[in-house]
Short mmCIF file of C-alpha atoms in Angstrom, two decimals:
data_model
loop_
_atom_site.label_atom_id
_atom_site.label_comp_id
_atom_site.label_asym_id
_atom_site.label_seq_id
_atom_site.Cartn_x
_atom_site.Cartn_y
_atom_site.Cartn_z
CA UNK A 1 72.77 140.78 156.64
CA UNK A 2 74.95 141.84 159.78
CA UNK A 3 74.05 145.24 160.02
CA UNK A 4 76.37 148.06 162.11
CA UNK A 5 73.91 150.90 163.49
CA UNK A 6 76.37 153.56 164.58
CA UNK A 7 74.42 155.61 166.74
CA UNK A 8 71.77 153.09 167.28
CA UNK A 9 70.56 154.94 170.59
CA UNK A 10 69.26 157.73 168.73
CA UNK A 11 65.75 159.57 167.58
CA UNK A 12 66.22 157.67 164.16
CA UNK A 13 69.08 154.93 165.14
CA UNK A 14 66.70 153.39 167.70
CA UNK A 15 63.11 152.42 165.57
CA UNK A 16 65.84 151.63 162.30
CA UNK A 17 67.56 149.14 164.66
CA UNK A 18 64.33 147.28 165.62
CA UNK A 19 62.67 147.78 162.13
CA UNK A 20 66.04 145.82 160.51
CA UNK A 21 66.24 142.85 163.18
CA UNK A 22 62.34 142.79 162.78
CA UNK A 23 63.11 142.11 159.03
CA UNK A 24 65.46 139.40 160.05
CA UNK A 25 69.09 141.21 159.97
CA UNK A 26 71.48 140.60 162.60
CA UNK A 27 71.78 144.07 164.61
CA UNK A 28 74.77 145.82 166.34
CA UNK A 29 74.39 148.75 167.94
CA UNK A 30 77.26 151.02 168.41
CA UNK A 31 76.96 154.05 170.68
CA UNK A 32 78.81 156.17 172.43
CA UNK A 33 75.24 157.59 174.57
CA UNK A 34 76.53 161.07 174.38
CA UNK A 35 72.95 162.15 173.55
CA UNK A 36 71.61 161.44 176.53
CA UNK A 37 74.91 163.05 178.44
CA UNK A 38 73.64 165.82 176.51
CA UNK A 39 70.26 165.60 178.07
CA UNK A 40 72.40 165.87 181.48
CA UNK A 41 73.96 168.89 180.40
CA UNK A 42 71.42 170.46 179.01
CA UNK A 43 68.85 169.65 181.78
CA UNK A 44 66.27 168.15 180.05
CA UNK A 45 64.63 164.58 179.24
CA UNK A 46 63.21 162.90 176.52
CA UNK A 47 59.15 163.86 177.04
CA UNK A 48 58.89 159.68 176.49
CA UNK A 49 60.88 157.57 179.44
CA UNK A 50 63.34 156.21 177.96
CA UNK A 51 64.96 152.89 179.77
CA UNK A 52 68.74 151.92 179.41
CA UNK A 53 69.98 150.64 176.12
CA UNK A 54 70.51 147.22 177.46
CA UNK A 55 66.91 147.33 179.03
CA UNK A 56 65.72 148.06 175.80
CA UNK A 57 67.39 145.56 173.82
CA UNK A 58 66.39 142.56 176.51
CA UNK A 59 62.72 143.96 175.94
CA UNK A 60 63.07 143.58 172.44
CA UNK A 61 64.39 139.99 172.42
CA UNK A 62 61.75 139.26 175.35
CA UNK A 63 58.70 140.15 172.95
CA UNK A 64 60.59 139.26 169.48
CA UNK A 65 63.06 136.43 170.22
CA UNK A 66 65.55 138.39 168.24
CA UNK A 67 69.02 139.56 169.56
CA UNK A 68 70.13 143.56 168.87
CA UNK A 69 73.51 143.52 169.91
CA UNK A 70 75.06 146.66 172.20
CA UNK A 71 78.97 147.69 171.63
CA UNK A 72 79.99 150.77 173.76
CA UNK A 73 82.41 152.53 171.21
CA UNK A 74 83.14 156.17 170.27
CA UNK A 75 83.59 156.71 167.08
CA UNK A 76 85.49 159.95 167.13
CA UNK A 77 88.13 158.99 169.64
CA UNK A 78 88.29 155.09 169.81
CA UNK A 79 89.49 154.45 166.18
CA UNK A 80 91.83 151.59 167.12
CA UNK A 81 88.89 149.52 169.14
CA UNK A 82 86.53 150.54 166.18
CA UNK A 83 89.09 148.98 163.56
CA UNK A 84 89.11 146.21 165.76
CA UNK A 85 85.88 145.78 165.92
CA UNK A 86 85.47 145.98 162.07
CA UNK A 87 88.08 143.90 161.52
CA UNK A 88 86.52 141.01 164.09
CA UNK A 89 82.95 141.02 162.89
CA UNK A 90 83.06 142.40 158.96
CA UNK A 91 79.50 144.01 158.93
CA UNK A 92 77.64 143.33 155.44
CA UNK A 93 76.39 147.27 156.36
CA UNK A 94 77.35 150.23 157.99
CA UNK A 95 74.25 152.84 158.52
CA UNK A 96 76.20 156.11 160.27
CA UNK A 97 74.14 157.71 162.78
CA UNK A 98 76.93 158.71 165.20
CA UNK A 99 76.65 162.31 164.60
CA UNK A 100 75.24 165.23 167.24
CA UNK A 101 72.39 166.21 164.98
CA UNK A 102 70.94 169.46 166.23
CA UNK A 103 71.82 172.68 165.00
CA UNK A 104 70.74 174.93 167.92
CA UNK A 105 73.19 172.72 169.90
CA UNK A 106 75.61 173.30 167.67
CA UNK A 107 75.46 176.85 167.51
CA UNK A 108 75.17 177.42 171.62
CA UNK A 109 78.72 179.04 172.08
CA UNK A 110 82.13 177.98 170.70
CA UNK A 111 82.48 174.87 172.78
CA UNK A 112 79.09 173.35 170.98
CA UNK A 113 81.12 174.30 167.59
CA UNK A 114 83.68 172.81 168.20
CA UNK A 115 82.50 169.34 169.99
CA UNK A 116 80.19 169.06 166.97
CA UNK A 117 83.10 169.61 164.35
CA UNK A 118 85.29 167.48 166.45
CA UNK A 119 82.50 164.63 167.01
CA UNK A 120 80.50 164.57 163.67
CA UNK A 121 83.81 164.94 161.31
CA UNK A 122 86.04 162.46 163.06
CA UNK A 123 83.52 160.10 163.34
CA UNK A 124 83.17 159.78 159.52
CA UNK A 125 86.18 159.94 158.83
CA UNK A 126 87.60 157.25 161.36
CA UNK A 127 84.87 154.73 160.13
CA UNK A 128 85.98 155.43 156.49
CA UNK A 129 89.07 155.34 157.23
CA UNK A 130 89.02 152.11 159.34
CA UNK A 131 86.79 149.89 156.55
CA UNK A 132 89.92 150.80 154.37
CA UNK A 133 92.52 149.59 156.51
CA UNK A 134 90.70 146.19 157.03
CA UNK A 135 89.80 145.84 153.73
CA UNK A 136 85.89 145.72 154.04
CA UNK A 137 83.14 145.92 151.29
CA UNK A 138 80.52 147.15 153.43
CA UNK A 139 78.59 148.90 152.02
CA UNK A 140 77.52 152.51 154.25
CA UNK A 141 74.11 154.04 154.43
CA UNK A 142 74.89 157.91 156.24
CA UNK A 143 72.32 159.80 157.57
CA UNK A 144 72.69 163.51 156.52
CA UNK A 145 70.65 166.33 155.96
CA UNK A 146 68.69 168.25 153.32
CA UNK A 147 70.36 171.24 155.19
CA UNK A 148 73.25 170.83 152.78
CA UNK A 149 71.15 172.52 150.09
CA UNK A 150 70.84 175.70 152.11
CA UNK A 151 67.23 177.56 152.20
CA UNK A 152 67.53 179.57 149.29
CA UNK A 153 64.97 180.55 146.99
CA UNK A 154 66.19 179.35 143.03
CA UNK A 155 62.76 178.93 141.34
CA UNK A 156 64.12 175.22 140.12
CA UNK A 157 63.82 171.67 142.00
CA UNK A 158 67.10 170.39 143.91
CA UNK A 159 68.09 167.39 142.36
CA UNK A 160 68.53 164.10 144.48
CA UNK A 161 72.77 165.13 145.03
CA UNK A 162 74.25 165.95 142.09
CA UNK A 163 73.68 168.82 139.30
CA UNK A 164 74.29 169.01 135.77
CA UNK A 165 76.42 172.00 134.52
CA UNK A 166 78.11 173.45 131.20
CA UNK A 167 81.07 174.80 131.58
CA UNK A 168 82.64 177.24 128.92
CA UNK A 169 86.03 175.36 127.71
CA UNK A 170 89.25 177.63 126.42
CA UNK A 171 88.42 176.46 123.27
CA UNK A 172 85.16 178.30 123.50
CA UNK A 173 83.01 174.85 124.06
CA UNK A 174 80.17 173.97 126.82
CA UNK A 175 81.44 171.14 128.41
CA UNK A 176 78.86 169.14 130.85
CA UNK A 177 79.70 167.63 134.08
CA UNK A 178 77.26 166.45 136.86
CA UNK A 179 78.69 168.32 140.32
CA UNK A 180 77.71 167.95 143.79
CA UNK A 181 75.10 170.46 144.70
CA UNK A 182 76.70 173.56 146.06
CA UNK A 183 77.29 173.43 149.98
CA UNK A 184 74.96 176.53 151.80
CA UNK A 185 74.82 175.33 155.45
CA UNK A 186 72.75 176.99 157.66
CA UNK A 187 74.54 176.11 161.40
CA UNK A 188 78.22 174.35 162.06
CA UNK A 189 75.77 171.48 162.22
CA UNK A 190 74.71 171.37 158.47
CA UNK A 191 78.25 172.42 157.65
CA UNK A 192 79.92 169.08 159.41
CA UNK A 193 77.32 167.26 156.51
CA UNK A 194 78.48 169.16 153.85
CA UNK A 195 82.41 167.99 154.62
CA UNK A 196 80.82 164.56 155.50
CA UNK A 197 80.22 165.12 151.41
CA UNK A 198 83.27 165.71 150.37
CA UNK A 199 85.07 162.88 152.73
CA UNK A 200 82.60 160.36 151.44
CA UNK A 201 83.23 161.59 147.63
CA UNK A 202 86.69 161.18 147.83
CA UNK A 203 87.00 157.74 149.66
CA UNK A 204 84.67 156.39 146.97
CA UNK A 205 86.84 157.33 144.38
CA UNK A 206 90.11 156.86 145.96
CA UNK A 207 89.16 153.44 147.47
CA UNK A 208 86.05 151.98 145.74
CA UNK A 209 84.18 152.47 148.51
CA UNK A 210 80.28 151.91 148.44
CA UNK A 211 78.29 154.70 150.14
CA UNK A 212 75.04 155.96 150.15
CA UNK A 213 74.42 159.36 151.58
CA UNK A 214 70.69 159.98 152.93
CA UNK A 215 69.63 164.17 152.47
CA UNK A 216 67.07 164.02 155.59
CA UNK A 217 64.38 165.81 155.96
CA UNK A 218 62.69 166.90 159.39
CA UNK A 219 61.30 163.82 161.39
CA UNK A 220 58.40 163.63 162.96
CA UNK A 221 56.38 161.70 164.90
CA UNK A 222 57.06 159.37 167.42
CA UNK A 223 56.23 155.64 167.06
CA UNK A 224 56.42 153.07 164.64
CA UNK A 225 55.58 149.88 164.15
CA UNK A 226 57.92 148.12 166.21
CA UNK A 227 57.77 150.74 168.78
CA UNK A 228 54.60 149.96 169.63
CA UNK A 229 55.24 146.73 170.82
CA UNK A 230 56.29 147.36 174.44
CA UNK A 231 55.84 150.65 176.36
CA UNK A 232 59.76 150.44 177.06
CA UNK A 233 60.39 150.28 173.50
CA UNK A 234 58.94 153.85 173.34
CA UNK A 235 61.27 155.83 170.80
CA UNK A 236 62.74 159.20 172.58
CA UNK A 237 60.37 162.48 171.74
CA UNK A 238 62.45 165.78 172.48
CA UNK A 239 60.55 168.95 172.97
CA UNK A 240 63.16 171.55 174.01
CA UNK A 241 64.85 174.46 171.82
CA UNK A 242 67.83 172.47 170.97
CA UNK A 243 67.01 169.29 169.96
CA UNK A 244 62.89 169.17 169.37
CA UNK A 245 61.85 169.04 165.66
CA UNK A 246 59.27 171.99 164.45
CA UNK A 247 56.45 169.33 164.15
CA UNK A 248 57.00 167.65 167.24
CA UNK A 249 57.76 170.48 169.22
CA UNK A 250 53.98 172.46 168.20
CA UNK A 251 52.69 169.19 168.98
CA UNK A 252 53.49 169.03 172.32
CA UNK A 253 53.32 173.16 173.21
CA UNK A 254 49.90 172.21 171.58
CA UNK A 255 49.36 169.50 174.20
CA UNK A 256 50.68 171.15 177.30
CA UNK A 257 48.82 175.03 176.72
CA UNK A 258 51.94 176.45 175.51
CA UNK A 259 51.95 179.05 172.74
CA UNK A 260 53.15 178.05 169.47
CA UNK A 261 56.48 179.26 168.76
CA UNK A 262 57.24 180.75 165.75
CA UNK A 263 59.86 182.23 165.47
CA UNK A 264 60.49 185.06 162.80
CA UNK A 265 57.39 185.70 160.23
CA UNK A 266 57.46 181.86 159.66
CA UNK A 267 58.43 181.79 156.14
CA UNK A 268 60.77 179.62 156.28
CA UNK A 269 59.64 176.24 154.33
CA UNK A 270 61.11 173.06 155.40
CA UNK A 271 60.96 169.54 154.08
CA UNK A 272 59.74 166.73 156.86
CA UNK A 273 59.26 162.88 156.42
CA UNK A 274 57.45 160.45 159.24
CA UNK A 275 59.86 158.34 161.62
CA UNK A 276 58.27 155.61 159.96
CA UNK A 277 58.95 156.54 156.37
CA UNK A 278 62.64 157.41 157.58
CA UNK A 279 63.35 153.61 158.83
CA UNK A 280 61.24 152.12 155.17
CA UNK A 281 63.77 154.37 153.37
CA UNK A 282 67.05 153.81 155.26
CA UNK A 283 65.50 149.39 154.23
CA UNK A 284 65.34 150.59 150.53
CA UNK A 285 68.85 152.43 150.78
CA UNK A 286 70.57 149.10 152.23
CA UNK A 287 68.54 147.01 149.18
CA UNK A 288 69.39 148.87 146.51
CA UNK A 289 73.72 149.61 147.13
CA UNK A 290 75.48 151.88 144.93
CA UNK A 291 78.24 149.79 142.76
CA UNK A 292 82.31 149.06 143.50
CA UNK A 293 84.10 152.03 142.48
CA UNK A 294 81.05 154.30 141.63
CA UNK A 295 80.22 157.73 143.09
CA UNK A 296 78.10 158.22 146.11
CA UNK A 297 74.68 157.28 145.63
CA UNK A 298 72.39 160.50 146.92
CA UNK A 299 68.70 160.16 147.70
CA UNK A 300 66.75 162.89 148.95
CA UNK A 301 64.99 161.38 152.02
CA UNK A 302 61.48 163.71 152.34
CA UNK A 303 57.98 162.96 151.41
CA UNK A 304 56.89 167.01 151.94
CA UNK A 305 57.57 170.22 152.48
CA UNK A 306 55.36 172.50 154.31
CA UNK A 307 56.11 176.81 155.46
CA UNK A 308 56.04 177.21 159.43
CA UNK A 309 53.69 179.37 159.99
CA UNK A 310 51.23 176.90 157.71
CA UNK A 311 52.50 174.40 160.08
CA UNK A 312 51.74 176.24 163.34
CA UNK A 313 47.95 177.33 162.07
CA UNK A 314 47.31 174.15 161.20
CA UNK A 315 47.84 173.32 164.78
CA UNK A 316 46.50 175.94 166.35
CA UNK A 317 43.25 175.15 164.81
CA UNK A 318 43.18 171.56 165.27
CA UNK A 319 44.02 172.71 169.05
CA UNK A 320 43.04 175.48 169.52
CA UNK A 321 46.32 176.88 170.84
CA UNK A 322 47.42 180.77 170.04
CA UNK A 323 50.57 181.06 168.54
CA UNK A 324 53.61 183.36 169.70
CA UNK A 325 55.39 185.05 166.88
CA UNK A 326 59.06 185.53 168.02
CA UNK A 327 62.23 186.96 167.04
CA UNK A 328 64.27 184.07 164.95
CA UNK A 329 67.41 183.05 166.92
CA UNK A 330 68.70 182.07 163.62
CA UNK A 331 70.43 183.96 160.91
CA UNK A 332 68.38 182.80 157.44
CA UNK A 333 66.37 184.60 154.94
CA UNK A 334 63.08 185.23 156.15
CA UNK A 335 61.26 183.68 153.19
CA UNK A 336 61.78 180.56 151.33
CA UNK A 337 60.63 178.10 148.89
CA UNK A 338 62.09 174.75 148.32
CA UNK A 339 61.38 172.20 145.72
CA UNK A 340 62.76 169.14 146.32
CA UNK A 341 62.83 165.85 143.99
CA UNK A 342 62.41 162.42 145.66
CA UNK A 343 62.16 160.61 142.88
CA UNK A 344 64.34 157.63 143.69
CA UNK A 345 62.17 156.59 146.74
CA UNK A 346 59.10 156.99 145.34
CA UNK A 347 60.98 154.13 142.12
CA UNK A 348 61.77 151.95 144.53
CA UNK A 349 58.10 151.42 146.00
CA UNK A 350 58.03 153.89 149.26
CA UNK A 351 54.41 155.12 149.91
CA UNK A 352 54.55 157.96 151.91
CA UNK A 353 53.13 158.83 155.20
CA UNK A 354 52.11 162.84 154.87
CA UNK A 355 50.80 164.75 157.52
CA UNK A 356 46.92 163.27 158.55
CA UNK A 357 45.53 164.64 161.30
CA UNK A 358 44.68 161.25 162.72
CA UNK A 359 48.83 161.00 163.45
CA UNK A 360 48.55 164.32 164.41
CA UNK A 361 46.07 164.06 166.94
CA UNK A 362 48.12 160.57 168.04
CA UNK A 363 51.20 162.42 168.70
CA UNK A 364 48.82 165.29 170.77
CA UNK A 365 47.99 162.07 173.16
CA UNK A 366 51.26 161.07 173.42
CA UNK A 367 52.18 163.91 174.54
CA UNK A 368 49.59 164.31 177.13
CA UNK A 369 49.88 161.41 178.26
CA UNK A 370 53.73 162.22 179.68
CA UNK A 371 52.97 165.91 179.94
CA UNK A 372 53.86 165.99 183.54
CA UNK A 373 57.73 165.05 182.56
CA UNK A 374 57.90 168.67 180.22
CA UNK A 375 60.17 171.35 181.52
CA UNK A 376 58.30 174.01 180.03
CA UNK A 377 61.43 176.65 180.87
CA UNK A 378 63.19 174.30 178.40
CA UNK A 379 60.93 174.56 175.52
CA UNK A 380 62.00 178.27 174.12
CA UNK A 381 64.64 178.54 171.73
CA UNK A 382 67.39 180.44 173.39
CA UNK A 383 70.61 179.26 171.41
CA UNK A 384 71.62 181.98 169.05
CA UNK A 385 73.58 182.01 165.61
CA UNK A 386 75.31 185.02 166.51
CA UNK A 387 76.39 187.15 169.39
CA UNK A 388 73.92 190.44 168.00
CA UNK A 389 70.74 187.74 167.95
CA UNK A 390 70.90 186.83 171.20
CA UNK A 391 70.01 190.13 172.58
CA UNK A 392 66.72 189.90 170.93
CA UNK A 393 65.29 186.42 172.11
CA UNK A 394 62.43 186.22 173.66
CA UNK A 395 62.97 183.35 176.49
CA UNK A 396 60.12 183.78 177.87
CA UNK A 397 56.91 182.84 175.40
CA UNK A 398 54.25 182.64 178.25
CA UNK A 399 54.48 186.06 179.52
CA UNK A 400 55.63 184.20 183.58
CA UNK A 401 57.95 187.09 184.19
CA UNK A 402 55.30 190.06 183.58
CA UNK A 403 52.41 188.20 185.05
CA UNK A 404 54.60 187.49 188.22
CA UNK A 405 55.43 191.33 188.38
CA UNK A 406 51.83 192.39 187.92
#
């Protein structure tokens, strides 16, 4: 197939884009590379070197033979060169990346909220928009989150998108209907996923579209297969408070001496899936395309689910690194379960990848290996959900400002 990667620079968009042209599809890229503006702004690198995105696509078709193709396009404010673009080439698939995907970021002050709301919402709906107008069957594979649940405790498993209800009819009847799971983001983050929901609900039953719409679980780990082909084919690994996963970010505090952050009592339960796992599942997604004229297809895209502080003592004893228990920048319950059904993966053949502590200890030498590119005053999380919880974080985990008074 010719296969559009929007966002194809990315954490996921990069190892997807060499895992499909390994398999033989013909690759376009399109990025805008506002993530790593972002790392400008916010001061901070990927803990991996990461080369240019050309440089990275001429060492791919150096050690594969294969062409990924690079189109410089933003998809929130260039709709008539993206409808172009559409119209010239006609993509098979779509898989939509192109959306800032922290929610730390997006809670960091009002202009964070709003770029994030302008950026993520605009994107999805230009590209929607835009395979209308040209009149294209592609079919779309979007990257959201499982963060459109919400972390609420219900004592019953989420279903993969959609729930079955009875509703009580004036005549006194139960009528059924299958809804989309109520919205309960968490950050203006989850919440630009949850109206990603709605747009991509609506142009599949206004205009036949054919989407399927990914519920993502936290990613971790670093390489995968085709990653590990060329040093400068390296995926990025951030480690800072905005944009560095749980996992990833206790394995690196783990590999530089820095206390484990966690940040509240560590109730909170989370649902995570391997980088490698994540690419195998956006493959299955693009085999197996919803129908003309059907509703969205909805997979829940996790293999576990695992409380933070379990995560963090796990670590701490495989390291032997003490963990700091900190004040929770973010405004959730401090407690939660969360049952998830991924039952539509596991159909179609995907074998997951749980946490070993083999890949764990991998990760630990990845990150020492490049330990001398950390910022460690970047690794606290400082961006708060409101204006009364950011008087109470700690930004400073190692103790540097008392032991430099004492």
């Amino acid at each position: 197939m010719k296969i559009a990667v929007m966002g194809g620079d990315g954490f996921v968009g990069w190892p997807t884009s060499l895992h499909l042209s390994d398999a033989g599809h013909d690759v376009h890229i399109i990025d805008n590379l506002s993530r790593r503006w972002i790392d400008t702004e916010l001061g901070v690198q990927s803990l991996t070197p990461m080369d240019s995105i050309q440089e990275r696509t001429r060492i791919w078709q150096a050690e594969t033979g294969r062409r990924i193709h690079f189109h410089l396009i933003d998809l929130a404010k260039d709709y008539e060169i993206l409808k172009q673009w559409l119209a010239d080439e006609r993509p098979d698939a779509i898989i939509h990346f192109a959306e800032q995907r922290a929610a730390p970021y997006s809670m960091k002050s009002d202009r964070h909220k709003n770029y994030t709301v302008d950026n993520n919402v605009s994107a999805t709906h230009n590209l929607l928009n835009a395979i209308v107008e040209v009149g294209l069957d592609s079919h779309i594979v979007h990257l959201g989150t499982m963060g459109v649940y919400g972390y609420s405790t219900v004592g019953a498993a989420i279903p993969e998108g959609y729930l079955p209800v009875d509703i009580t009819a004036v005549t006194g009847e139960k009528v059924s209907q299958e809804i989309l799971y109520p919205a309960n983001p968490g950050s203006i983050y989850h919440m630009t996923k949850c109206l990603d929901q709605l747009l991509f609900a609506f142009y599949a039953k206004n205009d036949g579209l054919r989407i399927t719409d990914l519920h993502q679980g936290i990613v971790w780990g670093t390489h995968t297969e085709q990653t590990k082909r060329h040093p400068q084919l390296i995926n990025r690994f951030d480690y800072d408070g905005d944009y560095g996963t749980v996992l990833n970010r206790f394995l690196i505090q783990a590999a530089i001496g820095y206390p484990l952050t966690v940040h509240g009592v560590g109730g909170q339960t989370r649902a995570f899936i391997h980088i490698q796992d994540s690419v195998r599942c956006i493959e299955l997604a693009l085999k197996n395309p919803p129908e003309r004229n059907s509703r969205v297809e909805i997979f829940n895209q996790m293999t576990e689910t695992h409380r933070v502080r379990d995560l963090a003592k796990m670590i701490s004893e495989m390291s032997g690194t003490e963990i700091a228990w900190l004040p929770n920048p973010r405004k959730e319950a401090p407690e939660n379960e969360l049952i998830v059904k991924n039952d539509k993966f596991i159909a179609l053949g995907l074998d997951p990848i749980t946490l070993k502590e083999g890949l764990l200890e991998e990760i630990v030498e990845i990150a020492k290996k490049y330990a001398y590119r950390v910022d460690r005053s970047r690794v606290p999380a400082v961006s708060a959900w409101t204006k009364d919880i950011a008087s109470t974080i700690n930004r400073d985990p190692e103790g540097k400002s008392l032991k430099s008074v004492s």
